[in-house]
XYZ file of N, CA, C and O in Angstrom:
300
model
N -68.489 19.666 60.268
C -68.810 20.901 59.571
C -67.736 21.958 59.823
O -67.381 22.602 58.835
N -67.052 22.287 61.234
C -66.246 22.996 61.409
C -65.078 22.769 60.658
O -64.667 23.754 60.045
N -64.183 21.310 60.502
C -63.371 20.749 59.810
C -63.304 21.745 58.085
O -62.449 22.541 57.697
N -64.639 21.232 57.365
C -64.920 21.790 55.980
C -64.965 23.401 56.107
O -64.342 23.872 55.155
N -65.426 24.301 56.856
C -65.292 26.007 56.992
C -63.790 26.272 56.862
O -63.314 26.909 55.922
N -62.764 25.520 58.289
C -61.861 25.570 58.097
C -60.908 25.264 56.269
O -60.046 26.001 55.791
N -61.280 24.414 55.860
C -60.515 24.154 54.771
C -61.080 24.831 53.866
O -60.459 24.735 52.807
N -62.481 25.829 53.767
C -62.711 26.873 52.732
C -62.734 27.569 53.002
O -63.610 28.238 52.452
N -61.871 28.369 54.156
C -61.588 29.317 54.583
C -59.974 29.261 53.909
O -59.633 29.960 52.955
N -59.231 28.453 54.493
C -58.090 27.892 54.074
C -58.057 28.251 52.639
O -57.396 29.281 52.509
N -58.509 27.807 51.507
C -58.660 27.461 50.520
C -59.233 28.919 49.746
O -59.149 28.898 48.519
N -59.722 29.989 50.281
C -60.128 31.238 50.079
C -58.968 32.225 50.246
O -58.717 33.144 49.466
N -58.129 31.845 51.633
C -57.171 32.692 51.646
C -55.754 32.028 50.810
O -54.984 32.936 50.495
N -55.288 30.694 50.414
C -54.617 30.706 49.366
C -55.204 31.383 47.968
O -54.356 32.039 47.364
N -56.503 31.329 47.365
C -56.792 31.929 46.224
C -56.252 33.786 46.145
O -55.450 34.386 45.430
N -57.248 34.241 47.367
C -56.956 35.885 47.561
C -55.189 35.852 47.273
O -54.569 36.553 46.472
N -54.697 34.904 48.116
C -52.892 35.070 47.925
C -52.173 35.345 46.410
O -51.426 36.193 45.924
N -52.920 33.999 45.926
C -52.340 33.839 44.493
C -52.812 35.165 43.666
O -51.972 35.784 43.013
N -54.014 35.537 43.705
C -54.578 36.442 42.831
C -53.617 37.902 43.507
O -53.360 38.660 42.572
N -53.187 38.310 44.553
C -52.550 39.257 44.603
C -51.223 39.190 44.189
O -50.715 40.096 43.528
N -50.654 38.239 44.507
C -49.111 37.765 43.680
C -49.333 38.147 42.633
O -48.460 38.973 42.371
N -50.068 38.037 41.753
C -50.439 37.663 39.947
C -50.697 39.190 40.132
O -49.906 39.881 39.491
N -51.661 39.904 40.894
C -51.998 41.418 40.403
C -50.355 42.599 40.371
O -50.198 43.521 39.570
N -49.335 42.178 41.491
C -48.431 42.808 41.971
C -47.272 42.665 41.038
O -46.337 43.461 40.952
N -47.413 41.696 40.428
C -46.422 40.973 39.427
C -47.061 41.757 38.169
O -46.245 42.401 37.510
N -48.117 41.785 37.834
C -48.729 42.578 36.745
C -48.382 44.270 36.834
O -47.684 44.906 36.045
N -49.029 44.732 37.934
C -48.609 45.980 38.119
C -47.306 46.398 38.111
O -47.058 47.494 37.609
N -46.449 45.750 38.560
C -44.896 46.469 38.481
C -44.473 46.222 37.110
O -43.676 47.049 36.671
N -44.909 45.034 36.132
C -44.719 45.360 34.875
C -45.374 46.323 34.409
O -44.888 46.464 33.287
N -46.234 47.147 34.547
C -46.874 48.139 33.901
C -46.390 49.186 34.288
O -46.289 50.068 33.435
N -45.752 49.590 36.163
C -45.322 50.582 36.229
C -43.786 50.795 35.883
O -43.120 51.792 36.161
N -43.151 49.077 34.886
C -42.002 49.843 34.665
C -41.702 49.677 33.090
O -40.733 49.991 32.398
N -42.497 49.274 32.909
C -43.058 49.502 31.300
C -42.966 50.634 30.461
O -43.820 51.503 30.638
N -41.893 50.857 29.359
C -41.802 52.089 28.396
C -43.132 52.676 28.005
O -44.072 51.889 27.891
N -43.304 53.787 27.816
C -44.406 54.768 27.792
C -45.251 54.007 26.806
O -46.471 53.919 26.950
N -44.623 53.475 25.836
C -45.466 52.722 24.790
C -45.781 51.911 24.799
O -46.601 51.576 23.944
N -45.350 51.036 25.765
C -46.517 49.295 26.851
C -47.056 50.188 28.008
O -47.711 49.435 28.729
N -47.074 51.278 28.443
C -47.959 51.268 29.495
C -49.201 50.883 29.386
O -49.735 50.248 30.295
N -50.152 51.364 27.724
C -51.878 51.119 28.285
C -51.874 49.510 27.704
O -52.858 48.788 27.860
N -50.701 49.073 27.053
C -50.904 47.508 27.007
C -50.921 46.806 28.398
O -51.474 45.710 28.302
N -50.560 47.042 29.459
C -49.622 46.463 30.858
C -51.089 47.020 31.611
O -51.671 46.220 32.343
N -51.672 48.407 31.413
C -52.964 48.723 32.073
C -53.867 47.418 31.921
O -54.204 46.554 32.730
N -54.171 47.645 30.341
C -55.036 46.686 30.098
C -54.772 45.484 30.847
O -55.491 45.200 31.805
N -53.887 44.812 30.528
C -53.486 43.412 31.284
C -53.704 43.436 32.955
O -53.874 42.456 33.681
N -53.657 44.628 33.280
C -54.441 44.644 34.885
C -55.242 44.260 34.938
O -55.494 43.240 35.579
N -56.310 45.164 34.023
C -57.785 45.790 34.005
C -58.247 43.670 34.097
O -58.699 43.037 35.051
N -57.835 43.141 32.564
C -58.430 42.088 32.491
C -57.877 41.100 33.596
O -58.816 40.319 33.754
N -57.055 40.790 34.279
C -56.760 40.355 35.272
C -57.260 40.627 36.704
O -57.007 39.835 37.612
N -57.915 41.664 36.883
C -59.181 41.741 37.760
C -60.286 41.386 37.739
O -60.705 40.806 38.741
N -61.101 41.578 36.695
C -61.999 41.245 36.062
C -61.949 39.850 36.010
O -62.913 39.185 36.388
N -60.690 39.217 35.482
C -61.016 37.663 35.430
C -60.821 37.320 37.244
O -61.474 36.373 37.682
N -60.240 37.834 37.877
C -60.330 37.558 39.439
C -61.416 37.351 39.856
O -61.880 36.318 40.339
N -62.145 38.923 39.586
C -64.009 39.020 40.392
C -64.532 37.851 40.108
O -65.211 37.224 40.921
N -64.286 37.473 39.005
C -65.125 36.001 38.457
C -64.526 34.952 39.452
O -65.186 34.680 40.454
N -63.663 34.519 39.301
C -62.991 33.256 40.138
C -63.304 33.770 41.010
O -63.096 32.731 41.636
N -63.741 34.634 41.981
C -63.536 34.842 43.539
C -65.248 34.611 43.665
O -65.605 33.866 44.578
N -66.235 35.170 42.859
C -67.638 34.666 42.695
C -68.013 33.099 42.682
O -68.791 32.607 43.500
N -67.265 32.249 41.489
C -67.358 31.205 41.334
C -67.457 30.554 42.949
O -68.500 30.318 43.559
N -66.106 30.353 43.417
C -65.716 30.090 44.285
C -66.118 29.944 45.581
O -65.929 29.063 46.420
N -66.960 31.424 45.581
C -68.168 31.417 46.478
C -69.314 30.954 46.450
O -69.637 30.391 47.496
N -70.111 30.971 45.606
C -70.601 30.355 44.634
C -71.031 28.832 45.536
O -71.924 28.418 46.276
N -69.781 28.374 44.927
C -69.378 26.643 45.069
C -69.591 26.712 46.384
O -70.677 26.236 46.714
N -68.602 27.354 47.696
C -68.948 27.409 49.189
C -70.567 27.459 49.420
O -71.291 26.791 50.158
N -70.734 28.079 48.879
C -72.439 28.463 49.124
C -73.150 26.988 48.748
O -73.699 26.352 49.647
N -73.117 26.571 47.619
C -73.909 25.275 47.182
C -73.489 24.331 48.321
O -74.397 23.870 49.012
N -72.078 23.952 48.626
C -71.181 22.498 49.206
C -72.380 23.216 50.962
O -73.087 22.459 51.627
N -72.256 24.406 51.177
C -73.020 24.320 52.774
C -74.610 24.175 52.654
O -75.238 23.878 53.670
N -75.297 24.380 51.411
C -76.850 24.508 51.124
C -76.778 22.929 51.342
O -77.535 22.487 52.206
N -75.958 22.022 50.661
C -75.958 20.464 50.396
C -75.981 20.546 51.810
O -77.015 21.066 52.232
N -74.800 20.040 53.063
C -74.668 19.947 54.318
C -75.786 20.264 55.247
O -76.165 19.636 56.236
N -76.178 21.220 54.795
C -77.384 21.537 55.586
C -78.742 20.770 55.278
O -79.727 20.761 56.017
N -78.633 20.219 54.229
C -79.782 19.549 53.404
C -80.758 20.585 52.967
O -81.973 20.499 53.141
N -80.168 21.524 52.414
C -81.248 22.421 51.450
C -80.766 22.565 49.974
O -81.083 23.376 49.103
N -79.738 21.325 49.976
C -79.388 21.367 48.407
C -79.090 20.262 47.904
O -78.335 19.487 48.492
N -79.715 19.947 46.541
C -79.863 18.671 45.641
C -78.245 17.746 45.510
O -78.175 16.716 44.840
């Protein structure tokens, strides 16, 4: 059991990684973006968080079911 925490722990902090790469890479295009892509480059934040919260829910989500199973309180 310790083995599996470790590797979705593991596996939580590569996601958080990637999703901040992807947010930082987004943002500096927006903050160097001509006045007339800025609220295009916003937007593309905005929805790039939003699609994050989701994947970072899912994800948990899934952790939550894979330890309910282990424990035998899940189908």
């Amino acid at each position: 059991m310790h083995r599996q925490a470790r590797e979705n722990h593991e596996k939580m902090r590569n996601l958080m990684e990637r999703q901040d790469a992807d947010l930082r890479r987004l943002t500096d295009e927006m903050n160097q973006a001509p006045p007339d892509k800025k609220l295009d480059r916003a937007c593309a934040v905005i929805n790039k968080l939003v699609e994050q919260r989701k994947e970072m829910h899912d994800a948990m989500e899934g952790m939550h079911q894979q330890w309910m199973h282990q424990m035998g309180g899940g189908k």
